């Protein structure tokens, strides 16, 4: 064996076996093309507002470059507490919140709390690929539970009986992402209640990834949440992020929420994974929460428009099928007669100059689909709809 092969063969299988993102191939194929409309990744096109940037700059200028609190700056935890209490209409004290390096890091720590080597983790699928990857590198076993389109409501839905049937003595955790990337599935309160009842019955943890909770399309202020139904002793850990609401994907900051009884556990996980989030980035996050509500509203409006434009534009072709996304900012659609979505996504780069993700990236049940992100300015979405319509 070559030295490279020998080195690689010594890597633990959990780390070596982490799948490559299914979006990377199209991304590498199309990146840098003149005039390409990139709808393949999960982020909008707006830069971080300047009042957020300024707060970071001021913090740096003031010398906030030292190690900081493991759990997060007290001022930021207070600001998160005020924000969450307002959005969810209940008192959620600062002790519940822990500042993390994005939602991804919160997810990583939450999995560490709940599932170890050999434990099974239920993931309704199609799903954000990082759920599978993050579970796998921790040595636990992801178990995908296929979701389906409810033909009556024309919505993705989760069959909780099917979820229940997937529980084994090794099951420790259910990951619930609602509103969901990539399908737009948004659990009803009844669905959440059924999932929670199942978790209680079997003593399972729930990771509630509600990062898209404010992007909903039925006219309500936010999606139903486990906050609405949970009791003190429920084993629920929430994952949250500044990435989407405040256009801060590159800043890498988010938070984890759980019962304060787990505070020391989370503090330890913080200490030994990253030893705290940079203070100047936390200052930016405080500005986002305290002055950013107008910006969030503006984003939500934009996303609603983007959804309307893309849905009507593609529906008009008669060649594209999809369940209406109830939340988040993705359209998960199929093209009639198109089986090989990996190759089709590459072809659409050439023929439509639009970048979309093949559904193969999103696990079981996603194979026939494509995902595009409609969190962009209306002109781009309009043009993307026109080009895609012409190409299909
Ligand atoms: N959860 C879901 C469902 C996501 O789609 C994303 C990002 O795309 C995240 C969590 C994490 O985002 P970040 O790590 O940028 O905070």
PDB file of C-alpha atoms in Angstrom, residues 1 29 37 75 122 137 141 168 175 189 192 195 213 235 237 239 292 302 315 370 372 382:
ATOM      1  CA  UNK A   1       0.000   0.000   0.000  1.00  0.00           C
ATOM      2  CA  UNK A  29     -19.390  21.629 -12.011  1.00  0.00           C
ATOM      3  CA  UNK A  37     -28.306  31.619 -10.800  1.00  0.00           C
ATOM      4  CA  UNK A  75     -25.715  39.702  27.510  1.00  0.00           C
ATOM      5  CA  UNK A 122     -34.570   8.078  13.803  1.00  0.00           C
ATOM      6  CA  UNK A 137     -19.345  10.416  12.785  1.00  0.00           C
ATOM      7  CA  UNK A 141     -26.603   4.638  13.477  1.00  0.00           C
ATOM      8  CA  UNK A 168     -36.080  -0.743  18.538  1.00  0.00           C
ATOM      9  CA  UNK A 175     -34.389  14.243  15.035  1.00  0.00           C
ATOM     10  CA  UNK A 189     -49.317  20.630  16.490  1.00  0.00           C
ATOM     11  CA  UNK A 192     -45.682  17.144  17.214  1.00  0.00           C
ATOM     12  CA  UNK A 195     -44.040  12.406  18.144  1.00  0.00           C
ATOM     13  CA  UNK A 213     -39.635  28.294  12.373  1.00  0.00           C
ATOM     14  CA  UNK A 235     -35.961  15.211  26.821  1.00  0.00           C
ATOM     15  CA  UNK A 237     -32.904  19.779  22.872  1.00  0.00           C
ATOM     16  CA  UNK A 239     -31.063  23.621  17.705  1.00  0.00           C
ATOM     17  CA  UNK A 292     -32.828  42.986  13.512  1.00  0.00           C
ATOM     18  CA  UNK A 302     -38.936  38.100   0.247  1.00  0.00           C
ATOM     19  CA  UNK A 315     -46.465  24.581 -12.097  1.00  0.00           C
ATOM     20  CA  UNK A 370     -34.495  18.276  -6.981  1.00  0.00           C
ATOM     21  CA  UNK A 372     -33.832  24.694  -5.019  1.00  0.00           C
ATOM     22  CA  UNK A 382     -38.401  34.952 -11.885  1.00  0.00           C
TER      23      UNK A 382
END
